[in-house]
Structure formats: C-alpha cells, structure tokens
GROMACS .gro file of C-alpha atoms in nm:
model
  229
    1UNK     CA    1 -19.959   6.544   3.558
    2UNK     CA    2 -19.857   6.258   3.415
    3UNK     CA    3 -19.844   5.912   3.641
    4UNK     CA    4 -19.510   5.775   3.603
    5UNK     CA    5 -19.449   5.435   3.679
    6UNK     CA    6 -19.135   5.440   3.910
    7UNK     CA    7 -18.842   5.191   3.819
    8UNK     CA    8 -18.644   4.954   4.076
    9UNK     CA    9 -18.369   5.072   4.254
   10UNK     CA   10 -18.037   5.025   4.118
   11UNK     CA   11 -17.805   4.831   4.334
   12UNK     CA   12 -17.404   4.680   4.371
   13UNK     CA   13 -17.550   4.419   4.105
   14UNK     CA   14 -17.704   4.651   3.873
   15UNK     CA   15 -17.510   4.778   3.551
   16UNK     CA   16 -17.461   5.139   3.490
   17UNK     CA   17 -17.719   5.324   3.230
   18UNK     CA   18 -17.536   5.399   2.917
   19UNK     CA   19 -17.387   5.746   3.046
   20UNK     CA   20 -17.312   6.053   2.871
   21UNK     CA   21 -17.552   5.945   2.565
   22UNK     CA   22 -17.709   6.317   2.590
   23UNK     CA   23 -17.999   6.170   2.814
   24UNK     CA   24 -18.046   6.388   3.095
   25UNK     CA   25 -18.075   6.183   3.442
   26UNK     CA   26 -18.136   6.273   3.792
   27UNK     CA   27 -18.005   6.023   4.045
   28UNK     CA   28 -18.228   5.988   4.360
   29UNK     CA   29 -18.317   5.778   4.624
   30UNK     CA   30 -18.647   5.700   4.694
   31UNK     CA   31 -18.629   5.769   5.082
   32UNK     CA   32 -18.382   6.062   5.052
   33UNK     CA   33 -18.543   6.399   5.110
   34UNK     CA   34 -18.256   6.583   4.999
   35UNK     CA   35 -18.313   6.400   4.651
   36UNK     CA   36 -18.709   6.411   4.705
   37UNK     CA   37 -18.677   6.800   4.666
   38UNK     CA   38 -18.517   6.750   4.299
   39UNK     CA   39 -18.743   6.515   4.236
   40UNK     CA   40 -19.032   6.727   4.295
   41UNK     CA   41 -18.935   7.021   4.114
   42UNK     CA   42 -18.863   6.820   3.790
   43UNK     CA   43 -19.238   6.709   3.814
   44UNK     CA   44 -19.368   7.044   3.898
   45UNK     CA   45 -19.210   7.175   3.569
   46UNK     CA   46 -19.349   6.868   3.407
   47UNK     CA   47 -19.021   6.695   3.288
   48UNK     CA   48 -19.093   6.324   3.329
   49UNK     CA   49 -19.031   6.279   2.970
   50UNK     CA   50 -18.699   6.501   2.962
   51UNK     CA   51 -18.556   6.426   3.293
   52UNK     CA   52 -18.491   6.021   3.347
   53UNK     CA   53 -18.526   5.924   3.721
   54UNK     CA   54 -18.266   5.642   3.821
   55UNK     CA   55 -18.292   5.563   4.181
   56UNK     CA   56 -18.010   5.407   4.358
   57UNK     CA   57 -18.009   5.215   4.655
   58UNK     CA   58 -17.794   5.384   4.888
   59UNK     CA   59 -17.777   5.071   5.150
   60UNK     CA   60 -17.621   4.875   4.854
   61UNK     CA   61 -17.467   5.117   4.615
   62UNK     CA   62 -17.333   5.030   4.275
   63UNK     CA   63 -16.946   5.094   4.257
   64UNK     CA   64 -17.002   5.266   3.919
   65UNK     CA   65 -17.207   5.537   4.082
   66UNK     CA   66 -16.874   5.686   4.258
   67UNK     CA   67 -16.639   5.590   3.994
   68UNK     CA   68 -16.824   5.701   3.687
   69UNK     CA   69 -17.123   5.950   3.771
   70UNK     CA   70 -17.068   6.130   4.096
   71UNK     CA   71 -16.750   6.121   4.293
   72UNK     CA   72 -16.918   6.236   4.604
   73UNK     CA   73 -17.142   5.932   4.592
   74UNK     CA   74 -17.432   6.128   4.747
   75UNK     CA   75 -17.770   6.171   4.594
   76UNK     CA   76 -17.907   6.370   4.461
   77UNK     CA   77 -17.704   6.434   4.139
   78UNK     CA   78 -17.784   6.545   3.763
   79UNK     CA   79 -17.642   6.443   3.445
   80UNK     CA   80 -17.699   6.683   3.193
   81UNK     CA   81 -17.494   6.808   2.883
   82UNK     CA   82 -17.190   6.587   2.951
   83UNK     CA   83 -17.169   6.701   3.307
   84UNK     CA   84 -17.293   6.583   3.669
   85UNK     CA   85 -17.381   6.836   3.911
   86UNK     CA   86 -17.481   6.770   4.293
   87UNK     CA   87 -17.637   6.948   4.577
   88UNK     CA   88 -18.008   6.966   4.592
   89UNK     CA   89 -18.088   7.361   4.668
   90UNK     CA   90 -17.855   7.426   4.332
   91UNK     CA   91 -18.020   7.119   4.134
   92UNK     CA   92 -18.366   7.288   4.217
   93UNK     CA   93 -18.248   7.623   4.082
   94UNK     CA   94 -18.068   7.466   3.784
   95UNK     CA   95 -18.391   7.262   3.694
   96UNK     CA   96 -18.640   7.553   3.713
   97UNK     CA   97 -18.398   7.797   3.494
   98UNK     CA   98 -18.269   7.568   3.286
   99UNK     CA   99 -18.565   7.376   3.140
  100UNK     CA  100 -18.886   7.436   3.041
  101UNK     CA  101 -19.228   7.455   3.246
  102UNK     CA  102 -19.421   7.672   3.492
  103UNK     CA  103 -19.123   7.910   3.669
  104UNK     CA  104 -19.106   7.819   4.037
  105UNK     CA  105 -18.917   8.123   4.158
  106UNK     CA  106 -19.094   8.486   4.168
  107UNK     CA  107 -19.007   8.767   3.981
  108UNK     CA  108 -19.078   9.014   4.262
  109UNK     CA  109 -18.725   9.126   4.413
  110UNK     CA  110 -18.854   9.106   4.790
  111UNK     CA  111 -19.000   8.732   4.718
  112UNK     CA  112 -18.651   8.632   4.593
  113UNK     CA  113 -18.431   8.803   4.851
  114UNK     CA  114 -18.686   8.631   5.135
  115UNK     CA  115 -18.652   8.298   4.952
  116UNK     CA  116 -18.271   8.297   4.983
  117UNK     CA  117 -18.327   8.359   5.362
  118UNK     CA  118 -18.531   8.046   5.369
  119UNK     CA  119 -18.313   7.843   5.170
  120UNK     CA  120 -17.995   7.939   5.419
  121UNK     CA  121 -18.231   7.819   5.714
  122UNK     CA  122 -18.300   7.510   5.586
  123UNK     CA  123 -17.995   7.345   5.760
  124UNK     CA  124 -18.057   7.522   6.097
  125UNK     CA  125 -18.434   7.430   6.059
  126UNK     CA  126 -18.312   7.031   6.017
  127UNK     CA  127 -18.053   7.048   6.300
  128UNK     CA  128 -18.262   7.209   6.534
  129UNK     CA  129 -18.530   6.947   6.519
  130UNK     CA  130 -18.315   6.667   6.505
  131UNK     CA  131 -18.159   6.781   6.827
  132UNK     CA  132 -18.481   6.806   6.967
  133UNK     CA  133 -18.553   6.442   6.895
  134UNK     CA  134 -18.238   6.308   7.026
  135UNK     CA  135 -18.280   6.547   7.381
  136UNK     CA  136 -18.518   6.614   7.585
  137UNK     CA  137 -18.587   6.986   7.509
  138UNK     CA  138 -18.835   7.071   7.268
  139UNK     CA  139 -18.627   7.320   7.032
  140UNK     CA  140 -18.831   7.190   6.763
  141UNK     CA  141 -19.105   7.434   6.839
  142UNK     CA  142 -18.862   7.745   6.715
  143UNK     CA  143 -18.769   7.589   6.383
  144UNK     CA  144 -19.177   7.522   6.323
  145UNK     CA  145 -19.243   7.876   6.470
  146UNK     CA  146 -18.995   8.046   6.243
  147UNK     CA  147 -19.200   7.842   5.974
  148UNK     CA  148 -19.527   7.984   6.084
  149UNK     CA  149 -19.396   8.314   6.105
  150UNK     CA  150 -19.272   8.308   5.727
  151UNK     CA  151 -19.569   8.187   5.605
  152UNK     CA  152 -19.734   8.545   5.724
  153UNK     CA  153 -19.489   8.734   5.557
  154UNK     CA  154 -19.675   8.739   5.205
  155UNK     CA  155 -20.023   8.709   5.194
  156UNK     CA  156 -20.105   8.634   4.822
  157UNK     CA  157 -20.154   8.275   4.916
  158UNK     CA  158 -20.139   8.002   5.152
  159UNK     CA  159 -19.722   7.904   5.043
  160UNK     CA  160 -19.412   8.067   5.158
  161UNK     CA  161 -19.340   8.317   4.914
  162UNK     CA  162 -19.764   8.367   4.867
  163UNK     CA  163 -19.735   8.176   4.551
  164UNK     CA  164 -19.590   7.794   4.549
  165UNK     CA  165 -19.241   7.817   4.479
  166UNK     CA  166 -18.873   7.656   4.534
  167UNK     CA  167 -18.917   7.754   4.898
  168UNK     CA  168 -19.186   7.531   4.970
  169UNK     CA  169 -19.041   7.242   4.782
  170UNK     CA  170 -18.720   7.284   4.984
  171UNK     CA  171 -18.904   7.224   5.326
  172UNK     CA  172 -19.185   6.983   5.183
  173UNK     CA  173 -18.995   6.654   5.220
  174UNK     CA  174 -18.853   6.720   5.578
  175UNK     CA  175 -19.216   6.846   5.707
  176UNK     CA  176 -19.358   6.530   5.517
  177UNK     CA  177 -19.115   6.312   5.775
  178UNK     CA  178 -19.107   6.508   6.103
  179UNK     CA  179 -19.535   6.546   6.122
  180UNK     CA  180 -19.575   6.153   6.191
  181UNK     CA  181 -19.248   6.126   6.346
  182UNK     CA  182 -19.281   6.396   6.623
  183UNK     CA  183 -19.644   6.299   6.626
  184UNK     CA  184 -19.535   5.943   6.750
  185UNK     CA  185 -19.231   5.930   6.907
  186UNK     CA  186 -19.272   6.258   7.075
  187UNK     CA  187 -19.658   6.289   7.087
  188UNK     CA  188 -19.586   6.642   6.945
  189UNK     CA  189 -19.833   6.803   6.688
  190UNK     CA  190 -19.641   7.028   6.489
  191UNK     CA  191 -19.968   7.185   6.377
  192UNK     CA  192 -20.125   7.284   6.700
  193UNK     CA  193 -20.120   7.655   6.765
  194UNK     CA  194 -19.971   7.701   6.419
  195UNK     CA  195 -20.284   7.748   6.158
  196UNK     CA  196 -20.083   7.864   5.868
  197UNK     CA  197 -19.854   7.581   5.901
  198UNK     CA  198 -20.161   7.326   5.895
  199UNK     CA  199 -20.320   7.506   5.579
  200UNK     CA  200 -19.996   7.464   5.429
  201UNK     CA  201 -19.962   7.098   5.466
  202UNK     CA  202 -20.311   7.063   5.348
  203UNK     CA  203 -20.203   7.261   5.015
  204UNK     CA  204 -19.912   7.072   4.970
  205UNK     CA  205 -20.088   6.717   4.995
  206UNK     CA  206 -20.301   6.863   4.706
  207UNK     CA  207 -19.993   6.901   4.509
  208UNK     CA  208 -19.977   6.606   4.254
  209UNK     CA  209 -19.637   6.634   4.178
  210UNK     CA  210 -19.519   6.634   4.544
  211UNK     CA  211 -19.772   6.329   4.616
  212UNK     CA  212 -19.579   6.115   4.347
  213UNK     CA  213 -19.274   6.148   4.529
  214UNK     CA  214 -19.429   6.091   4.877
  215UNK     CA  215 -19.356   5.746   5.099
  216UNK     CA  216 -19.581   5.582   5.321
  217UNK     CA  217 -19.572   5.784   5.689
  218UNK     CA  218 -19.496   5.477   5.853
  219UNK     CA  219 -19.215   5.399   5.675
  220UNK     CA  220 -19.094   5.705   5.733
  221UNK     CA  221 -19.130   5.697   6.092
  222UNK     CA  222 -18.937   5.326   6.101
  223UNK     CA  223 -18.665   5.463   5.900
  224UNK     CA  224 -18.632   5.763   6.125
  225UNK     CA  225 -18.663   5.553   6.440
  226UNK     CA  226 -18.363   5.340   6.327
  227UNK     CA  227 -18.163   5.649   6.256
  228UNK     CA  228 -18.243   5.841   6.606
  229UNK     CA  229 -18.225   5.486   6.795
   0.00000   0.00000   0.00000
C-alpha cells in the first residue's frame, strides 16, 4: 500500500482547488467517521493516485466549499466527471463500482442481501451507542451484540460477510471511536464476551488501507468527550 503524505486541511483562508478540471477529488475531514468510510474505500481500491484527497477544516470551513462544490456543506463528497455526489454509503458503493481495483462487494446473492441489512442498521447502531453514552443505561450492548451475531452468519472468514467488504468499512470508523471512548468514559469493554468482535478488530487493525486513515485514540476520545459533554 502506498504510504500517502496527507495534505493540510483547507480552511476559510484557503483558495479552492481548480474545480471541475477533470480531477477526481474526495472531500473529507480527517476527523469525520462518515468521510473516513469513503477514504478507506479509496485506499482499499488502491486509488490514491486517481482520487485526490481534499481535507476540509470543519471548524472553519471555506465558503467556496458550500458555494461551488457541495451545497449541503457536509463531508464526504466526491467530485467526479463534473458532478459532485454525497452520502458516505452511496459514495462507497459508487467508488467500488466505478473505479478499478479489487471488488469490495460480494457476488453471492445471500451476502449482498445481508450487506444491505448491515448498511441500513448503521444508523440504528450509532444512535443506540450514543444514547447509552448520554444516559445511564447500557443500550450499547444491544448494538454490539447485533454486530457479534452478524459476524457469525458467514464462516468463510473473520469479517461481516466472511471476506472483507464494504460492510466492514461502513462500521470500522465508528468502532475505532467507540472502543477507546466507552472504555474510558463508561469502563465498558465492547469486546468482553464478544470474541468475534475482538477478532474482527484485530483483523481490521492489520489492514494498511484502514490504518492510514486512523487517528490517535486519545484524540478521538477527547473529541467525543467534548461532543457528549
């Protein structure tokens, strides 16, 4: 895997890149888990040269991003073929199907069907974990139990569909954050009693394409503490 030199984030003082000049650009924030999904997908496909990374400072966004690139003013977005598209799950699928590189979506109909269920559960998964952080209960356990059970469905590998796929990428940025955060704030170890989840995390941490997108766990914990304070 190419070790990429990451460009500095663009803020309100930064000039825009030469937009719609034929370059494919992925607009992200280095700290946003939704953008990270698409960034991981790009790296897994080996598209570091084909899709240019344009990081945005979300605390101090450049006006041109909303005005000229993506009116929703969110990340991620993808500038490709003179169009800009958004929404992380859609962009993951788009990059997988429109660019060269190893396919990250299985041909097996049963696996494809289950992956759609996994994609649609991601919002519930995140809401459940977040509400448990803000309350006294431990609703988070339902979300991680769902994940542990999902890892038992196909036995031909340690990932959600057996082999590594977009389904794993959809969850990886969130689990990367919840693992250290819940341990520190709630003294809750998400891997306790969940051997498949523990193995999944180990396997994900061997993935160089994912590792290049990861942040320092201390930084992630501090960010989440501020958000949930």
